[in-house]
PDB file of C-alpha atoms in Angstrom:
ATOM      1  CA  UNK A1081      16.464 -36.283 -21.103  1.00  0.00           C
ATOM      2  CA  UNK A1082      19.801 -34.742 -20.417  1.00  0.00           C
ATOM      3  CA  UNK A1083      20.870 -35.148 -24.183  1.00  0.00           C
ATOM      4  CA  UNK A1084      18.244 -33.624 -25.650  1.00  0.00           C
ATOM      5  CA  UNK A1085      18.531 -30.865 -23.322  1.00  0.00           C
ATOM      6  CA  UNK A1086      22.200 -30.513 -24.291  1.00  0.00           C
ATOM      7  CA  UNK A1087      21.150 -30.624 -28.099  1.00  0.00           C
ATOM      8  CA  UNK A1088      19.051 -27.749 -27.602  1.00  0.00           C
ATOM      9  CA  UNK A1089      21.424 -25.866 -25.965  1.00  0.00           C
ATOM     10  CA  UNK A1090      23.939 -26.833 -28.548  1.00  0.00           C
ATOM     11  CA  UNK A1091      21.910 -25.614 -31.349  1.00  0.00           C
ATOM     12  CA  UNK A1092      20.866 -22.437 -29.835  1.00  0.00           C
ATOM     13  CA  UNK A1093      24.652 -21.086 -29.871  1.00  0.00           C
ATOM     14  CA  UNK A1094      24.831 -20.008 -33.364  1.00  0.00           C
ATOM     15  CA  UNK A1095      21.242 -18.201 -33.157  1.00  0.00           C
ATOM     16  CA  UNK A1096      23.444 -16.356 -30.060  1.00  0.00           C
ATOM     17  CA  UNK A1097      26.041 -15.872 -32.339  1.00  0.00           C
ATOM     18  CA  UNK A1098      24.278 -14.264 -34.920  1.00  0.00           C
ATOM     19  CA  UNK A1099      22.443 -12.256 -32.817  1.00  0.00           C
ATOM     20  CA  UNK A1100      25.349 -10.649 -30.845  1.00  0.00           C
ATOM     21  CA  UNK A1101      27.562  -9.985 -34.184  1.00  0.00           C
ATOM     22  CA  UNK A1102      24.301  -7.811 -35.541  1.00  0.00           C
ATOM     23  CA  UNK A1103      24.394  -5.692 -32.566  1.00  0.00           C
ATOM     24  CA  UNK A1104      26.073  -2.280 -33.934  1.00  0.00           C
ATOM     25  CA  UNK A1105      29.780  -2.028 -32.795  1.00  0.00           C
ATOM     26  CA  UNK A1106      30.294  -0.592 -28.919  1.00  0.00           C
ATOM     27  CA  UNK A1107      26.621  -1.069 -28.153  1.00  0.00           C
ATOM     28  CA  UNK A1108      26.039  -2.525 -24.523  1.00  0.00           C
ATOM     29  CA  UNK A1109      22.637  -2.815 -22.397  1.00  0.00           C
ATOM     30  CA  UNK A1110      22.027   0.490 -20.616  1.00  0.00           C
ATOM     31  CA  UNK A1111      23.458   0.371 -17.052  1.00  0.00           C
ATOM     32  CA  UNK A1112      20.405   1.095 -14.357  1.00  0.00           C
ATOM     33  CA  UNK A1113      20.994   4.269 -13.126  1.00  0.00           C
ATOM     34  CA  UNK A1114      23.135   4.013  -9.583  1.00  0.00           C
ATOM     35  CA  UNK A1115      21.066   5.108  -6.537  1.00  0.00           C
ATOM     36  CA  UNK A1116      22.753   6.372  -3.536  1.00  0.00           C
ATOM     37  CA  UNK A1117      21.628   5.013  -0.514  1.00  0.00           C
ATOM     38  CA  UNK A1118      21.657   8.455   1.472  1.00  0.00           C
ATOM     39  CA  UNK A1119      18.817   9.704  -0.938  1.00  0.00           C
ATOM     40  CA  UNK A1120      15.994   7.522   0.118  1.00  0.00           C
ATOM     41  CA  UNK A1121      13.488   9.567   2.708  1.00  0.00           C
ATOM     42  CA  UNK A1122      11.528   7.388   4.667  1.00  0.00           C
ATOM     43  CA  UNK A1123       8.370   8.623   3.474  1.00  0.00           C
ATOM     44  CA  UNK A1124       9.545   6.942  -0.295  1.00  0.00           C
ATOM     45  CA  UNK A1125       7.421   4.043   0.639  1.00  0.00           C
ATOM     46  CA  UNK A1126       6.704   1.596  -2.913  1.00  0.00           C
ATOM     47  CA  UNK A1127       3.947   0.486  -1.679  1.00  0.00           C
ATOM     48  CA  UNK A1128       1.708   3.511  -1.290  1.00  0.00           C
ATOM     49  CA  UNK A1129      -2.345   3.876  -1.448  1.00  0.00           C
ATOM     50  CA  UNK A1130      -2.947   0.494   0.576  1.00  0.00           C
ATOM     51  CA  UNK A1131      -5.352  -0.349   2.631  1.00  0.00           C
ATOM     52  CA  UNK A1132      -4.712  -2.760   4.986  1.00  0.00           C
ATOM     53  CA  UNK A1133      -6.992  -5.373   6.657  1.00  0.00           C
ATOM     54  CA  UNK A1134      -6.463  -6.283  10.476  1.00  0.00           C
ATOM     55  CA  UNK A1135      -9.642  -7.148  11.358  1.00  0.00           C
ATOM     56  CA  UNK A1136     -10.787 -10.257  13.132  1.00  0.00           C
ATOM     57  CA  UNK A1137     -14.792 -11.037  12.770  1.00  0.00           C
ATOM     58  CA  UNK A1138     -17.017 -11.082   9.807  1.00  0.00           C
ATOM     59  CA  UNK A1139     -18.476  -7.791  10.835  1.00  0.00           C
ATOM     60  CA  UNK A1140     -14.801  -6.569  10.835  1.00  0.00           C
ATOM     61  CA  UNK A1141     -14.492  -7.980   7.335  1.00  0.00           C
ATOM     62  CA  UNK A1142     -17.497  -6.378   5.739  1.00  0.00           C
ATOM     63  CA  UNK A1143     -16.724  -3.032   7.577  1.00  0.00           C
ATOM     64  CA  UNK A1144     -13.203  -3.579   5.873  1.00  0.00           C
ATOM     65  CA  UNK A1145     -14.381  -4.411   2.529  1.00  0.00           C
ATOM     66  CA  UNK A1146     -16.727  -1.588   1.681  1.00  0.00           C
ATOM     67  CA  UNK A1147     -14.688   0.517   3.168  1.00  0.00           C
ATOM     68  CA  UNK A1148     -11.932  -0.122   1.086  1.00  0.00           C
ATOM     69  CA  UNK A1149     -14.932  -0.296  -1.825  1.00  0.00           C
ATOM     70  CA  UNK A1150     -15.905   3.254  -1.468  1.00  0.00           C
ATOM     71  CA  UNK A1151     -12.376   4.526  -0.925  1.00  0.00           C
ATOM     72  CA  UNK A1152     -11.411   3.383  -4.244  1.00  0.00           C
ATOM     73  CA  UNK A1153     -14.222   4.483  -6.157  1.00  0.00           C
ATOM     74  CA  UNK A1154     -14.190   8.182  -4.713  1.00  0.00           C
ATOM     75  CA  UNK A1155      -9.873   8.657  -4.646  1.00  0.00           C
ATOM     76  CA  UNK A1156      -8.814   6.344  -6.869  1.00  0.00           C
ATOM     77  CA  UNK A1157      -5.540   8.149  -7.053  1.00  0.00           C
ATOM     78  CA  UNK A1158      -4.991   8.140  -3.399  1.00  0.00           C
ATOM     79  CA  UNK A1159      -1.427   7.906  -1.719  1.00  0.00           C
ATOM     80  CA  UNK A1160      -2.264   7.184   1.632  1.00  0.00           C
ATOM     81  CA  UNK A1161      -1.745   3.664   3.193  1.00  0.00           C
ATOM     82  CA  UNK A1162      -4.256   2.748   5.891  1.00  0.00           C
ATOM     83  CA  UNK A1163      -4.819   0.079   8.481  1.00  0.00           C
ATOM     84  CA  UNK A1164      -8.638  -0.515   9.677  1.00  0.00           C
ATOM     85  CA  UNK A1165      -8.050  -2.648  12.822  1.00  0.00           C
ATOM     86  CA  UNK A1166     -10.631  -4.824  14.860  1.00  0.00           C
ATOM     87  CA  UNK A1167     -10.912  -5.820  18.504  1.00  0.00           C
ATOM     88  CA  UNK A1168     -13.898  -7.678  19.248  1.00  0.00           C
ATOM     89  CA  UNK A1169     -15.319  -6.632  22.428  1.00  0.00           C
ATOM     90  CA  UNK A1170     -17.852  -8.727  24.557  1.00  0.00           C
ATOM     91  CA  UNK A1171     -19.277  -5.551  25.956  1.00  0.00           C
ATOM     92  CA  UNK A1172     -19.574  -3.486  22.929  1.00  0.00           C
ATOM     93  CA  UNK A1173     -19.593  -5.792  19.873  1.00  0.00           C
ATOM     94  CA  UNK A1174     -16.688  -4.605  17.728  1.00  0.00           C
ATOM     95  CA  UNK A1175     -14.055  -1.868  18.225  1.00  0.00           C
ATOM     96  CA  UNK A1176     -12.853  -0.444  14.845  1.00  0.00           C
ATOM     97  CA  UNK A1177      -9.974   1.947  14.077  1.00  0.00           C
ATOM     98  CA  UNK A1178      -8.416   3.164  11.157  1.00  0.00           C
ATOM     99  CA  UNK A1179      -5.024   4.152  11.168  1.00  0.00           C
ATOM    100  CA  UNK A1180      -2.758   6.453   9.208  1.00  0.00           C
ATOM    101  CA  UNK A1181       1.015   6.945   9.974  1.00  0.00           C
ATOM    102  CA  UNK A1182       1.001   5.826  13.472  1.00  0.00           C
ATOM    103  CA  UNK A1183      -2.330   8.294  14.098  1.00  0.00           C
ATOM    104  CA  UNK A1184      -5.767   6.945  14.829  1.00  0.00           C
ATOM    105  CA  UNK A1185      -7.925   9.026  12.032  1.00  0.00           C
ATOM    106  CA  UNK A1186     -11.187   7.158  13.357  1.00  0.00           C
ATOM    107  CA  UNK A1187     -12.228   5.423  15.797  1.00  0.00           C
ATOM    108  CA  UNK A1188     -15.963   3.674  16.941  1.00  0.00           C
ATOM    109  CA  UNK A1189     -17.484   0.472  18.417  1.00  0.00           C
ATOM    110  CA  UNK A1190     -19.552  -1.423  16.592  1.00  0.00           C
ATOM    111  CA  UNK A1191     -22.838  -3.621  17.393  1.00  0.00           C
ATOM    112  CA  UNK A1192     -22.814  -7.227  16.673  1.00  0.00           C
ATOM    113  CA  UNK A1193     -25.619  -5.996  14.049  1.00  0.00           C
ATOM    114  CA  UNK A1194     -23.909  -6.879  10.616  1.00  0.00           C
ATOM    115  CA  UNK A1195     -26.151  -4.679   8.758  1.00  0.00           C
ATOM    116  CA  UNK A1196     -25.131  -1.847  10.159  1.00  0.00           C
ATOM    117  CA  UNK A1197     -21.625  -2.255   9.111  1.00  0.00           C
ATOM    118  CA  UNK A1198     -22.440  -1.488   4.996  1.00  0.00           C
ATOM    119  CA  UNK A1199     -23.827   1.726   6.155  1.00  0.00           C
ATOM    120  CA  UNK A1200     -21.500   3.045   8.448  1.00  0.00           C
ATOM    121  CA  UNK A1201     -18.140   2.218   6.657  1.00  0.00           C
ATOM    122  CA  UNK A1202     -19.749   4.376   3.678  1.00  0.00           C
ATOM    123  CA  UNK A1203     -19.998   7.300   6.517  1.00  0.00           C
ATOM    124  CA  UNK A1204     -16.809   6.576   7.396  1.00  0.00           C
ATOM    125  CA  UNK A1205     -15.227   7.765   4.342  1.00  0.00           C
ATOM    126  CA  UNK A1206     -15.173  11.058   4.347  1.00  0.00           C
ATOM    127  CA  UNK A1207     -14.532  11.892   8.059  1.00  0.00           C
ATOM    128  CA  UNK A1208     -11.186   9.432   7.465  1.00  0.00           C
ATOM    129  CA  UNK A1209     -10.571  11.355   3.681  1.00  0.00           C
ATOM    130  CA  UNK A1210     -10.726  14.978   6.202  1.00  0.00           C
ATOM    131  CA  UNK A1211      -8.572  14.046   8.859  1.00  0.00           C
ATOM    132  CA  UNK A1212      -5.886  12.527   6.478  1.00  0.00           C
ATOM    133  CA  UNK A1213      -5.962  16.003   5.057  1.00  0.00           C
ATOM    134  CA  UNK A1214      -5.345  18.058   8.584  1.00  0.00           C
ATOM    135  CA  UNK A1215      -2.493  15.674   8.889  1.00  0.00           C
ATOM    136  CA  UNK A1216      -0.843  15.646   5.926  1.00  0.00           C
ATOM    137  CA  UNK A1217      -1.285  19.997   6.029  1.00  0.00           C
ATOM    138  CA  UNK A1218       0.165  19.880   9.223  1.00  0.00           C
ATOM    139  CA  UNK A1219       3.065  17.723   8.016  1.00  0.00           C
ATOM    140  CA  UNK A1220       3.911  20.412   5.317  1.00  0.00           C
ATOM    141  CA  UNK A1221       3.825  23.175   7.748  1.00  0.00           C
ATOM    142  CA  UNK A1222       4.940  22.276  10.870  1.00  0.00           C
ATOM    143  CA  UNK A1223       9.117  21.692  11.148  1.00  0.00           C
ATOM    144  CA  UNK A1224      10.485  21.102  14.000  1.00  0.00           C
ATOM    145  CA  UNK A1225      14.460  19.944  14.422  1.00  0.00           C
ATOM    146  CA  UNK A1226      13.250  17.951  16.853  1.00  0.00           C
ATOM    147  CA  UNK A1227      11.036  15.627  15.259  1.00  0.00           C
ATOM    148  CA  UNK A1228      11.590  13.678  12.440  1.00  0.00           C
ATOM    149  CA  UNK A1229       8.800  13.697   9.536  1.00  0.00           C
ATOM    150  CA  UNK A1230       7.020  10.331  10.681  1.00  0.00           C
ATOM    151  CA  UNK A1231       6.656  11.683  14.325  1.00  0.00           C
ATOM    152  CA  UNK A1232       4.309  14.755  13.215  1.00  0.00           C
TER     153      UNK A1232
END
């Protein structure tokens, strides 16, 4: 197995050859541009427009998944990473949150009543679409030398 490994490799070094001498004279692969580390912001996040699923019950996972349906479907194009969170409650069925940068943007408990999760999390949409508005507006506005841009 080794050998015929080593043949290949073997024959594929005049191929190399003949590709490297047709290069034009002086040409070289494009270096990546070089990044300085100071320029990154902390808002610069990759992995924007998430929507991330915490939630515990199956309640919490249909809540979760239209949701995240409907989100898509009306703001396709949206930046914002979310968290919808779940704490199952013995009391009051299901406590739901979503969050957004460290801020609670809605908030509810739930009855054990599946059914009644489709509806809601299709309600939910828009008050959680509003609120991520006042906060990013307020973001924009409001400086303070105090706080940094993720404490707003």
């Amino acid at each position: 197995m080794l050998y015929h490994g080593l043949r290949f490799a073997l024959a594929m070094v005049p191929l190399l050859v003949t590709l490297t001498a047709a290069l034009p004279a002086g040409a070289q692969e494009p270096e990546p541009p070089k990044r300085n580390l100071d320029e990154g912001r902390i808002n610069s996040d990759p992995l924007r427009g998430l929507i991330i699923n915490r939630t515990i019950t199956v309640m919490g996972w249909d809540f979760y998944s239209n949701f995240s349906q409907v989100w898509q479907a009306l703001y396709p194009d949206s930046q914002a990473t979310m968290t919808v969170i779940e704490r199952p409650t013995a009391q009051y069925g299901s406590e739901i949150w979503i969050s957004y940068l460290n801020q609670t943007v809605f908030h509810t408990f739930m009855s054990p009543a599946r059914s009644r999760a489709k509806d809601q999390s299709r309600e939910v949409v828009q008050v959680v679409k509003e609120n991520i508005d006042i906060i990013n507006a307020q973001r924009q506005f409001i400086q303070s030398a105090d706080l940094g841009p993720e404490e707003m």
